[in-house]
mmCIF file of C-alpha atoms in Angstrom:
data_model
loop_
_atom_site.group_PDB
_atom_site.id
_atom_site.type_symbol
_atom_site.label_atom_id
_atom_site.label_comp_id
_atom_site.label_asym_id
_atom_site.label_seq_id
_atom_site.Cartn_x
_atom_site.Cartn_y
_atom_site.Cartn_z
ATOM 1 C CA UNK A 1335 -8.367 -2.832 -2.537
ATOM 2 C CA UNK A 1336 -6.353 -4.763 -4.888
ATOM 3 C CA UNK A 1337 -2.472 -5.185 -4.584
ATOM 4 C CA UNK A 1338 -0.636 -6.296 -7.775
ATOM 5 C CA UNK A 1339 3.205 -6.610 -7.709
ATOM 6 C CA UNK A 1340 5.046 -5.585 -10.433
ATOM 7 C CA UNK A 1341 8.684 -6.076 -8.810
ATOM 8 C CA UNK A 1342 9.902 -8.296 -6.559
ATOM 9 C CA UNK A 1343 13.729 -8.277 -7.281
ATOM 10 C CA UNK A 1344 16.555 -6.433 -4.915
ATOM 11 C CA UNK A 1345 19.176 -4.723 -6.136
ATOM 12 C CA UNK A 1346 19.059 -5.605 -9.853
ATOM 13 C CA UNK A 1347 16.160 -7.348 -12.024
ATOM 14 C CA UNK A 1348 16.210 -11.125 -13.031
ATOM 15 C CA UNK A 1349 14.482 -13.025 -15.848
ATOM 16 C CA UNK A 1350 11.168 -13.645 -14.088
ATOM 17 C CA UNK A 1351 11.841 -10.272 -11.541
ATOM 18 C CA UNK A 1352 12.170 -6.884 -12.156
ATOM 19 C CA UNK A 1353 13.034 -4.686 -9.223
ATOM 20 C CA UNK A 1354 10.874 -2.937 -6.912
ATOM 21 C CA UNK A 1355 6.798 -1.396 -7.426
ATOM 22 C CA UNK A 1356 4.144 -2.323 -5.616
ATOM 23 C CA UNK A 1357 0.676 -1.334 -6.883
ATOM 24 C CA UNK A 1358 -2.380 -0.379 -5.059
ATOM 25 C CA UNK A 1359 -5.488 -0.508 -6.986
ATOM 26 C CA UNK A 1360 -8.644 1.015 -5.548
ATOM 27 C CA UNK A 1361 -11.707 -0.082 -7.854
ATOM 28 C CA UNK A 1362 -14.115 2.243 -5.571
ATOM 29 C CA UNK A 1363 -13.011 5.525 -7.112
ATOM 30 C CA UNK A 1364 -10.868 4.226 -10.058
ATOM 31 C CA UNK A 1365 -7.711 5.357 -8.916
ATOM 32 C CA UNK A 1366 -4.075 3.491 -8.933
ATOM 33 C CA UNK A 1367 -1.532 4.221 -6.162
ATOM 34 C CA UNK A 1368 1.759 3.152 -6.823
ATOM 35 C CA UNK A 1369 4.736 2.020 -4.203
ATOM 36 C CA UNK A 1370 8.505 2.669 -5.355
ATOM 37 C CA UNK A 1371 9.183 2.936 -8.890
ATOM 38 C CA UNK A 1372 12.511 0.479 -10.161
ATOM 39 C CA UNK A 1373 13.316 0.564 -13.547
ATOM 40 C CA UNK A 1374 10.811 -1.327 -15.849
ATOM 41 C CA UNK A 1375 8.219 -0.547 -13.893
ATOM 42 C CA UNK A 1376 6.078 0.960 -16.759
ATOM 43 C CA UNK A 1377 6.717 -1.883 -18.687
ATOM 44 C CA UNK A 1378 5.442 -4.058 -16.246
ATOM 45 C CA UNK A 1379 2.293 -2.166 -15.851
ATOM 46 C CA UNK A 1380 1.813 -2.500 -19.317
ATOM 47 C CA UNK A 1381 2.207 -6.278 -19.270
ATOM 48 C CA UNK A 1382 -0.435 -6.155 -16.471
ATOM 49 C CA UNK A 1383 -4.437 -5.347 -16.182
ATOM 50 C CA UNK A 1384 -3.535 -2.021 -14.878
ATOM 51 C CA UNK A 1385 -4.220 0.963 -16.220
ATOM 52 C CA UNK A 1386 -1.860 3.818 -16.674
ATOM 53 C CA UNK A 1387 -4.533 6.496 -16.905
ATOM 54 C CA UNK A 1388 -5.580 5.875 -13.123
ATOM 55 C CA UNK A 1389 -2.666 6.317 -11.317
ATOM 56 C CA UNK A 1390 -2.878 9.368 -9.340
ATOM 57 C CA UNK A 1391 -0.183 8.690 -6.371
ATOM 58 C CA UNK A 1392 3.257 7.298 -6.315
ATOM 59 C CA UNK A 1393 4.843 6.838 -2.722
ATOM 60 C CA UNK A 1394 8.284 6.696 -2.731
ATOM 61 C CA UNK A 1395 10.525 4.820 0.237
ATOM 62 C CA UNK A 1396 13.982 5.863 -0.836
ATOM 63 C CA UNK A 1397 16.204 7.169 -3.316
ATOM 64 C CA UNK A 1398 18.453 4.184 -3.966
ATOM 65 C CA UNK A 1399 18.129 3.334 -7.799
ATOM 66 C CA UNK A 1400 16.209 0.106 -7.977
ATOM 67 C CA UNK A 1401 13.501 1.950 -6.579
ATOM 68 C CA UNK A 1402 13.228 5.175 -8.779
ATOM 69 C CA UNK A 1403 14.970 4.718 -11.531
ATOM 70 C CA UNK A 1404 12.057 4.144 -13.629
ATOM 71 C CA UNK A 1405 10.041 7.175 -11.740
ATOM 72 C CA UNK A 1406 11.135 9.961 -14.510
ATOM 73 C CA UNK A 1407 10.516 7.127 -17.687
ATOM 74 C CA UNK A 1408 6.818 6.557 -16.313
ATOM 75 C CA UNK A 1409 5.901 10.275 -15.908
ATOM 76 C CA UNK A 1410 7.297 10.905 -19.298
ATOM 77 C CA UNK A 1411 5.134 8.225 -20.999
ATOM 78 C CA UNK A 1412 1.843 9.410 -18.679
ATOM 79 C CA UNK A 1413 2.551 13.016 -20.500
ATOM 80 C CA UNK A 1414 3.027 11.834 -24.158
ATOM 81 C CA UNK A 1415 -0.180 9.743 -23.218
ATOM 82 C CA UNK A 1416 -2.112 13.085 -22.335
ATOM 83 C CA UNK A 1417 -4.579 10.837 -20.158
ATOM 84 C CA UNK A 1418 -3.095 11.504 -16.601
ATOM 85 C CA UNK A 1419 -5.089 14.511 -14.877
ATOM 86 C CA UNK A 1420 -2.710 14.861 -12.288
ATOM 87 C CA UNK A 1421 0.033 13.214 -9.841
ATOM 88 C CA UNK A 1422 0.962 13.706 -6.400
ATOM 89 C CA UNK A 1423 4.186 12.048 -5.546
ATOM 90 C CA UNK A 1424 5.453 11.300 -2.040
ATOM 91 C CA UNK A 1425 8.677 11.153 -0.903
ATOM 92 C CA UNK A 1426 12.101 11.815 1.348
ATOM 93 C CA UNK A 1427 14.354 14.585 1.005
ATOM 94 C CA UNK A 1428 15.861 15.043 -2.758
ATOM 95 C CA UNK A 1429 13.357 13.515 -4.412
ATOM 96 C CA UNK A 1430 11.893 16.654 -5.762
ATOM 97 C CA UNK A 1431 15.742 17.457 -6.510
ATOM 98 C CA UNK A 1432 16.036 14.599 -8.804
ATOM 99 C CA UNK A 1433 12.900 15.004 -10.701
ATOM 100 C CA UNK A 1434 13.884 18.430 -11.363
ATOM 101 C CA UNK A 1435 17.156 17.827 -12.444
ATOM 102 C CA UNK A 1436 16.035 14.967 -14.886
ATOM 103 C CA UNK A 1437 13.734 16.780 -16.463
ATOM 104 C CA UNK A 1438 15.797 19.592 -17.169
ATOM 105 C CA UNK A 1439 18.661 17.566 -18.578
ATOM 106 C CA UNK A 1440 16.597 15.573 -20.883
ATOM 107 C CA UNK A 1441 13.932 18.557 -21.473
ATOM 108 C CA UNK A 1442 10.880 16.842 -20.985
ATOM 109 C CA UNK A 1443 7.795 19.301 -20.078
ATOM 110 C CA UNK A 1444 5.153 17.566 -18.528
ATOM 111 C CA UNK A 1445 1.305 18.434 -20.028
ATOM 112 C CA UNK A 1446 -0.367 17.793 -16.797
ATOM 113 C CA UNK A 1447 0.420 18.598 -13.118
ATOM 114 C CA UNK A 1448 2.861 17.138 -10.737
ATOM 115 C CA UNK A 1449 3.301 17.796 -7.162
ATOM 116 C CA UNK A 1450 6.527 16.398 -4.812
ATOM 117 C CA UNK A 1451 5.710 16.434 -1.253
ATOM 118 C CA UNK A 1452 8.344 15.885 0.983
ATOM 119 C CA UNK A 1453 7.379 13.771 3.984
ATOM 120 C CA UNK A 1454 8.128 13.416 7.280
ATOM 121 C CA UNK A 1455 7.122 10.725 10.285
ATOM 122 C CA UNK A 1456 2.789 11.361 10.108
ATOM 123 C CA UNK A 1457 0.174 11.668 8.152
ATOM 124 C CA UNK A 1458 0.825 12.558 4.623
ATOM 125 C CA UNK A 1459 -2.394 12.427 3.055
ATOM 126 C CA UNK A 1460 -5.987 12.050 4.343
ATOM 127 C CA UNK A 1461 -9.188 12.297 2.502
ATOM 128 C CA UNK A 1462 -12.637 11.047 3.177
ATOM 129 C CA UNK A 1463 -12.047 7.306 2.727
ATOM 130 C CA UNK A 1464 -8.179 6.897 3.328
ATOM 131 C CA UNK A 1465 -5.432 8.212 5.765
ATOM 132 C CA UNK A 1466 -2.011 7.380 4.498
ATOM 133 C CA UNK A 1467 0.980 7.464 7.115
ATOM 134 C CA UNK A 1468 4.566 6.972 6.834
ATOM 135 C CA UNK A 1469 7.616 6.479 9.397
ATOM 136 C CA UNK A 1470 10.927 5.993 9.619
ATOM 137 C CA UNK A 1471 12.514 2.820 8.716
ATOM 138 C CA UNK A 1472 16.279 1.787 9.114
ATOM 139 C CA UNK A 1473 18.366 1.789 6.082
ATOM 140 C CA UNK A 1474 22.098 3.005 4.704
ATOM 141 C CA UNK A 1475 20.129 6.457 3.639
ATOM 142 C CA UNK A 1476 16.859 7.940 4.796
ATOM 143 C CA UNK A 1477 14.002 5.355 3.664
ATOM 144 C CA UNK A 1478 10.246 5.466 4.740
ATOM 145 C CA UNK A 1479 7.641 3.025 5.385
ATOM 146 C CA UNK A 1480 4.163 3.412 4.336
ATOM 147 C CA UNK A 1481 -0.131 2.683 6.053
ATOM 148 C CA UNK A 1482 -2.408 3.177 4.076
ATOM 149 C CA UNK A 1483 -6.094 2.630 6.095
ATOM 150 C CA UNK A 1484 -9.263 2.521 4.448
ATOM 151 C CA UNK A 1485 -11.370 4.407 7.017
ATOM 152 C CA UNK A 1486 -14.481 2.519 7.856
ATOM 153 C CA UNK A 1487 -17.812 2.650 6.508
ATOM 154 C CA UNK A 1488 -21.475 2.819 7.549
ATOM 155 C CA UNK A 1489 -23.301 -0.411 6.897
ATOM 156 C CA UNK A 1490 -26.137 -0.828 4.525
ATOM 157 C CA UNK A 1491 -28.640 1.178 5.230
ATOM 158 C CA UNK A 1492 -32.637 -0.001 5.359
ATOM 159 C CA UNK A 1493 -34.590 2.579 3.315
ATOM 160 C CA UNK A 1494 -38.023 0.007 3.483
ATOM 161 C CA UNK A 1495 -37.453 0.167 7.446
ATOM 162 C CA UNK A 1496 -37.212 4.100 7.108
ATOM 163 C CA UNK A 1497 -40.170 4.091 4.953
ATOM 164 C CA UNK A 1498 -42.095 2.018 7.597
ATOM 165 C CA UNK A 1499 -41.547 4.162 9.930
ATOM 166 C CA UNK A 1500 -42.818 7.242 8.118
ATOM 167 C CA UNK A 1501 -39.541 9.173 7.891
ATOM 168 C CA UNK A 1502 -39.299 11.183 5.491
ATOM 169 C CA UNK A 1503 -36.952 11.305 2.294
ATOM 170 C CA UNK A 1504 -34.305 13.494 1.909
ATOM 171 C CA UNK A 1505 -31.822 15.455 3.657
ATOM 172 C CA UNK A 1506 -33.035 13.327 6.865
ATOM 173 C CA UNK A 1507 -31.904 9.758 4.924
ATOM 174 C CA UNK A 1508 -28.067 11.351 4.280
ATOM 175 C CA UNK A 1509 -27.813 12.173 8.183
ATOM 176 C CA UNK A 1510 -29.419 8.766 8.902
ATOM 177 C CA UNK A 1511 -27.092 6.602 6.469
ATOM 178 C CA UNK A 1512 -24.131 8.235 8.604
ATOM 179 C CA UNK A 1513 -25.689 6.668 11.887
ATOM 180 C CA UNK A 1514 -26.602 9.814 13.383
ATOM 181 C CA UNK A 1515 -29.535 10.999 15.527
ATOM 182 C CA UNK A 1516 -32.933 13.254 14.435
ATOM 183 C CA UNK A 1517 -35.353 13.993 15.715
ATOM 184 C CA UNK A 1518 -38.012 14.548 14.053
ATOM 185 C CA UNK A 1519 -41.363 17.007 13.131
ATOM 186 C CA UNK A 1520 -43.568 15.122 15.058
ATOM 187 C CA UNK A 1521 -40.606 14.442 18.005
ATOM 188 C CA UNK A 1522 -39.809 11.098 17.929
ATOM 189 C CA UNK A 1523 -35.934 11.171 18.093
ATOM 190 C CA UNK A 1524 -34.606 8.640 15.780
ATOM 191 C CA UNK A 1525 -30.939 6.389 16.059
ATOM 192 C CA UNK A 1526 -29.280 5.935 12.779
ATOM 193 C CA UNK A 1527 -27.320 2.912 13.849
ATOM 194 C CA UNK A 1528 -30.818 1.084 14.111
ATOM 195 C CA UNK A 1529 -31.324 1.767 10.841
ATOM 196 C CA UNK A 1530 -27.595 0.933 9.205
ATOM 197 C CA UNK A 1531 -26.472 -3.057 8.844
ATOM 198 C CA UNK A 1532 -23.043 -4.316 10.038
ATOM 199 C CA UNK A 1533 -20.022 -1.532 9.917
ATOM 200 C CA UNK A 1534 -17.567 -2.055 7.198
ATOM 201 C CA UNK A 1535 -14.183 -2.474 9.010
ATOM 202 C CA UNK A 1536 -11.715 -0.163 6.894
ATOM 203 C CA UNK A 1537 -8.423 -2.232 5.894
ATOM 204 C CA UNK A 1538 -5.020 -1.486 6.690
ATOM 205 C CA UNK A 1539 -1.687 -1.766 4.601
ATOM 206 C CA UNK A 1540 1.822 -1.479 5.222
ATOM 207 C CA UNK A 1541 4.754 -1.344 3.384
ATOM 208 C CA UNK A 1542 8.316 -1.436 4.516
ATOM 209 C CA UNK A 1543 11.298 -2.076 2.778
ATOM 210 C CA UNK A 1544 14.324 -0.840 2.518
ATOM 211 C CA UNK A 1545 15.450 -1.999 5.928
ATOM 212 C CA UNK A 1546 16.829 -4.347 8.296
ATOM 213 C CA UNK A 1547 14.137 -5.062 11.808
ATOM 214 C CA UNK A 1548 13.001 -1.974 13.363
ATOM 215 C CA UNK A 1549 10.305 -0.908 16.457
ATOM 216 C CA UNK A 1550 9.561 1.198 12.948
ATOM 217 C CA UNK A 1551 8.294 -1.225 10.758
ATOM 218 C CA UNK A 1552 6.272 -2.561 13.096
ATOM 219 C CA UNK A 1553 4.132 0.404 14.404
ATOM 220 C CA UNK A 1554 3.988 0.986 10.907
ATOM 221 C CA UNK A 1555 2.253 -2.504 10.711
ATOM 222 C CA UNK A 1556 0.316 -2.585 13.728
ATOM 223 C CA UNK A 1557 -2.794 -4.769 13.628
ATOM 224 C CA UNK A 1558 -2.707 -4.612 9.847
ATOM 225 C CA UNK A 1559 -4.643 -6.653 7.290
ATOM 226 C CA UNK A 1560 -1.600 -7.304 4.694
ATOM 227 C CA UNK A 1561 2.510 -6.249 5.986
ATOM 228 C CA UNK A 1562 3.960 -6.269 2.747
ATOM 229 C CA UNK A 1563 7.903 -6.268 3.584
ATOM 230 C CA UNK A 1564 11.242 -6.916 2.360
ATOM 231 C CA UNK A 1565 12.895 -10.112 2.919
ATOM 232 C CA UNK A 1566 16.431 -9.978 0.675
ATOM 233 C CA UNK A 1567 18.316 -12.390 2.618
ATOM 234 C CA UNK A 1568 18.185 -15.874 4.086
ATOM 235 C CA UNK A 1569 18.309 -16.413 7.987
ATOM 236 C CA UNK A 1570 21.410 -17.700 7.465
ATOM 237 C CA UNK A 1571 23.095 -14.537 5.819
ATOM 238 C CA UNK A 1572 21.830 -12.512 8.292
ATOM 239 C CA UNK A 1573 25.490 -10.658 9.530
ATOM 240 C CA UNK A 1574 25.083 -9.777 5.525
ATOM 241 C CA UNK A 1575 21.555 -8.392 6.094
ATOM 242 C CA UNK A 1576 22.911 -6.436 9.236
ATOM 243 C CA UNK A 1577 25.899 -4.794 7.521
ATOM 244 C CA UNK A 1578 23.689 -3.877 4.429
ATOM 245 C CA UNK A 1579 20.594 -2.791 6.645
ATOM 246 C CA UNK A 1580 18.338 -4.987 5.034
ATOM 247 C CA UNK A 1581 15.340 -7.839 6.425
ATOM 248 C CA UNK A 1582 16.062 -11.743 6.360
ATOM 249 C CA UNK A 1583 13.093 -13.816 6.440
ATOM 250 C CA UNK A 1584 12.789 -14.426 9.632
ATOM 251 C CA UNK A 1585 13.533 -10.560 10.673
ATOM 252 C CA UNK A 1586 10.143 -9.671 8.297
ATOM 253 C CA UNK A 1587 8.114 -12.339 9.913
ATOM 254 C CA UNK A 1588 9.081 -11.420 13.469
ATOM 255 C CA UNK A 1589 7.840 -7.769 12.143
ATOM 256 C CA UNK A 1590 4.531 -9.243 11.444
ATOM 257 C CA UNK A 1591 4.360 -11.562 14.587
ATOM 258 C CA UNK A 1592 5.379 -8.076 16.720
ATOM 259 C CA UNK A 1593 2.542 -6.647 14.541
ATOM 260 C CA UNK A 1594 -0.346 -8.831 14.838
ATOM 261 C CA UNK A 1595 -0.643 -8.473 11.380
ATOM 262 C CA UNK A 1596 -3.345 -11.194 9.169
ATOM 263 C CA UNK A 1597 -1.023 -11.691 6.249
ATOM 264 C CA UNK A 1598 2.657 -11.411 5.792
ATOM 265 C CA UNK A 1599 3.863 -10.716 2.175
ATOM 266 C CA UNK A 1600 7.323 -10.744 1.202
ATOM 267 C CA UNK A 1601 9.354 -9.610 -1.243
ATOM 268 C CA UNK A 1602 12.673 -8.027 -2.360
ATOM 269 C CA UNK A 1603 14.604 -10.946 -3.105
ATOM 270 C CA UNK A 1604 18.286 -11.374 -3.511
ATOM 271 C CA UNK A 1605 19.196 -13.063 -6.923
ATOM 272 C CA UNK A 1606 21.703 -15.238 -4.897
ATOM 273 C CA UNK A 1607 18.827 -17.300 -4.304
ATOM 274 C CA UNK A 1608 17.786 -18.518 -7.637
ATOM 275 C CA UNK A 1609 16.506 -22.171 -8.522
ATOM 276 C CA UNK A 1610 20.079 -24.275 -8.212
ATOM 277 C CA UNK A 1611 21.883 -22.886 -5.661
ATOM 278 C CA UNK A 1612 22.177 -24.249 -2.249
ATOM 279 C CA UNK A 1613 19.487 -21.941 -0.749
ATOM 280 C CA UNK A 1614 16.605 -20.926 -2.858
ATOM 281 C CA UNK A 1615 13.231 -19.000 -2.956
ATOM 282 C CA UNK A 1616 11.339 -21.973 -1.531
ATOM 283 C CA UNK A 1617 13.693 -22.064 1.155
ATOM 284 C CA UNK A 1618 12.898 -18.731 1.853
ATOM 285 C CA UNK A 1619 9.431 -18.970 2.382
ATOM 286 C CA UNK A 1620 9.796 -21.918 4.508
ATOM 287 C CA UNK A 1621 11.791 -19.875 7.264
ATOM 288 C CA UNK A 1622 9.505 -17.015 7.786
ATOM 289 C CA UNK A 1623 6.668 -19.867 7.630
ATOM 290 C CA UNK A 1624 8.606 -21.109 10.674
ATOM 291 C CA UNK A 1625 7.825 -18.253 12.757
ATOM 292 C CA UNK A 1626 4.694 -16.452 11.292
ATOM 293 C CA UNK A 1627 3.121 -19.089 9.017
ATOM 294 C CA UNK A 1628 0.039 -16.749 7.475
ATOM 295 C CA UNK A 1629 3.203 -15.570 4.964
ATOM 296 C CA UNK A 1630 2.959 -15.519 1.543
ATOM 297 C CA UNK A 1631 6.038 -14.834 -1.199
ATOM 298 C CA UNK A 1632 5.251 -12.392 -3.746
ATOM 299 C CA UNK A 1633 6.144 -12.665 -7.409
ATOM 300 C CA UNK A 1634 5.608 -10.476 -10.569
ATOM 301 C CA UNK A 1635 2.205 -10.020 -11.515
ATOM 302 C CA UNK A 1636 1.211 -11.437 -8.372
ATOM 303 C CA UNK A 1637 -2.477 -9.889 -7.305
ATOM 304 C CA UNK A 1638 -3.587 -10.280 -4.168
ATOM 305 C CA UNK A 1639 -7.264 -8.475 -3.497
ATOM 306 C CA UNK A 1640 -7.343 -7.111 0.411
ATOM 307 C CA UNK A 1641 -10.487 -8.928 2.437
ATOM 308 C CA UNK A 1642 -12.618 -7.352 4.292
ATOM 309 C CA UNK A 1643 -11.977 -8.063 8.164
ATOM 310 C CA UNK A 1644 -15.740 -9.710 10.088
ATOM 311 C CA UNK A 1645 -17.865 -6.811 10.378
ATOM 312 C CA UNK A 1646 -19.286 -5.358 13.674
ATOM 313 C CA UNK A 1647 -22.927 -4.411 14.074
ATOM 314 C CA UNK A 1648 -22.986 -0.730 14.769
ATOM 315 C CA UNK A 1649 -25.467 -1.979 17.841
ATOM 316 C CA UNK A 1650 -22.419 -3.559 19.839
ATOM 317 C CA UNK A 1651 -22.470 -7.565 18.289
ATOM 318 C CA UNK A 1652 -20.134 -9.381 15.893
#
């Protein structure tokens, strides 16, 4: 699981910061997920190692511009490409609305599929390797966080073990590999898990942003590997955050520290803050250091690749 940020800018883009799009790329199955859509955001996946032809889910938080306005540009471009099979976007209420409404205006057709769902608080997607979640955040309009978990994984399993103990090949090894128990011809009832290394612990992601501190954010975040969330203002414009319902730093680290999160990402940065005023970015990292200091501040074309947690031996040790 690799995480490459393509904006980082609230509100409006900069010279080195385009507003906000998270991307989640997952090398596995060749797929790219993609977080909020600001204007540019094609452009900036074109600047980038990413690849256009992968992306198969977009997960949208809100409809406020900086995150969608470059949502109808990028589907238009993946059709004139003709090398998108299909996307499933994710969304609140409207969304579907908008999409409609811009493609009829500017009559673009679209050559390959595209399906809105509408989400609510839950799951919104599950397959056999990831359940994605989303939940409520608070904002000025309806705005959503996202999880994505990675389910976890049977270790490695021993084939010269299995073969030294005269089991035989086939359907047997698939049941096996998933840790469970046969038993076999001659009776002997065998354990998968003593046959299967370490479990792969599946990682967890959150997003959140738009939105000042919430009890949302961070269940949302809960015991996550990476929180990536929003931190637009300075601790010491934080009556502005309130009355615009949007993070400070320290708000987004006390999400992570309420979390038990490993790493603490932020992003969404006013402009006020650029190099020469009396606050800036550095400054800004420094306070949510303060209180959670595993935080790191996101820029464009930042890529950050997702550890894996220590594994646990499917026997019960570490």
């Amino acid at each position: 699981m690799q995480i490459t940020f393509l904006g980082t800018s609230s509100g409006v883009p900069t010279k080195s910061r385009n507003v906000s799009s998270v991307a989640l790329r997952l090398p596995q199955r060749a797929e790219l997920w993609l977080f909020d859509c600001g204007e540019g955001t094609q452009h900036q996946i074109l600047r980038s190692e990413l690849k256009i032809s992968q992306l198969s889910r977009i997960f949208v938080t809100h409809m406020h511009g900086d995150h969608i306005f470059g949502l109808m540009g990028l589907l238009a471009s993946c059709g004139l490409a003709g090398n998108v099979d299909k996307i499933d976007i994710y969304g609140p209420s409207g969304l579907n609305e908008y999409l409609q409404a811009a493609s009829r205006y500017s009559h673009t057709h679209f050559s390959y599929p595209i399906k809105v769902h509408t989400v609510q608080a839950g799951v919104i997607y599950e397959d056999n390797e990831f359940t994605v979640t989303c939940g409520l955040l608070h904002h000025r309009i309806p705005a959503f966080g996202y999880r994505v978990a990675e389910k976890d994984r049977t270790g490695r399993f021993d084939i010269d073990k299995a073969r030294s103990l005269e089991i035989p090949s086939g359907p047997i090894y698939g049941k096996l590999k998933r840790g469970e128990t046969v038993t076999l011809e001659d009776g002997r009832v065998i354990n998968g898990t003593e046959l299967c290394g370490p479990i792969e612990i599946g990682r967890k992601i959150a997003y959140c942003t738009d939105t000042v501190y919430c009890d949302g954010a961070v269940e949302l975040a809960r015991d996550a590997d990476v929180l990536i969330h929003e931190a637009t203002f300075a601790h010491q414009d934080s009556e502005m955050a309130f009355q615009r319902l949007h993070s400070t730093t320290t708000m987004a680290a006390q999400t992570a520290y309420g979390a038990g999160v490993n790493k603490l990402i932020i992003t969404h940065f006013s402009p006020r803050y650029a190099p020469g005023n009396i606050i800036e970015l550095k400054d800004l990292l420094k306070e949510a250091r303060a209180i959670f200091p595993q935080t790191i501040m996101a820029h464009d074309f930042m890529v950050y690749d997702v550890p894996r947690r220590r594994e646990i031996d499917l026997n019960g040790s570490e």
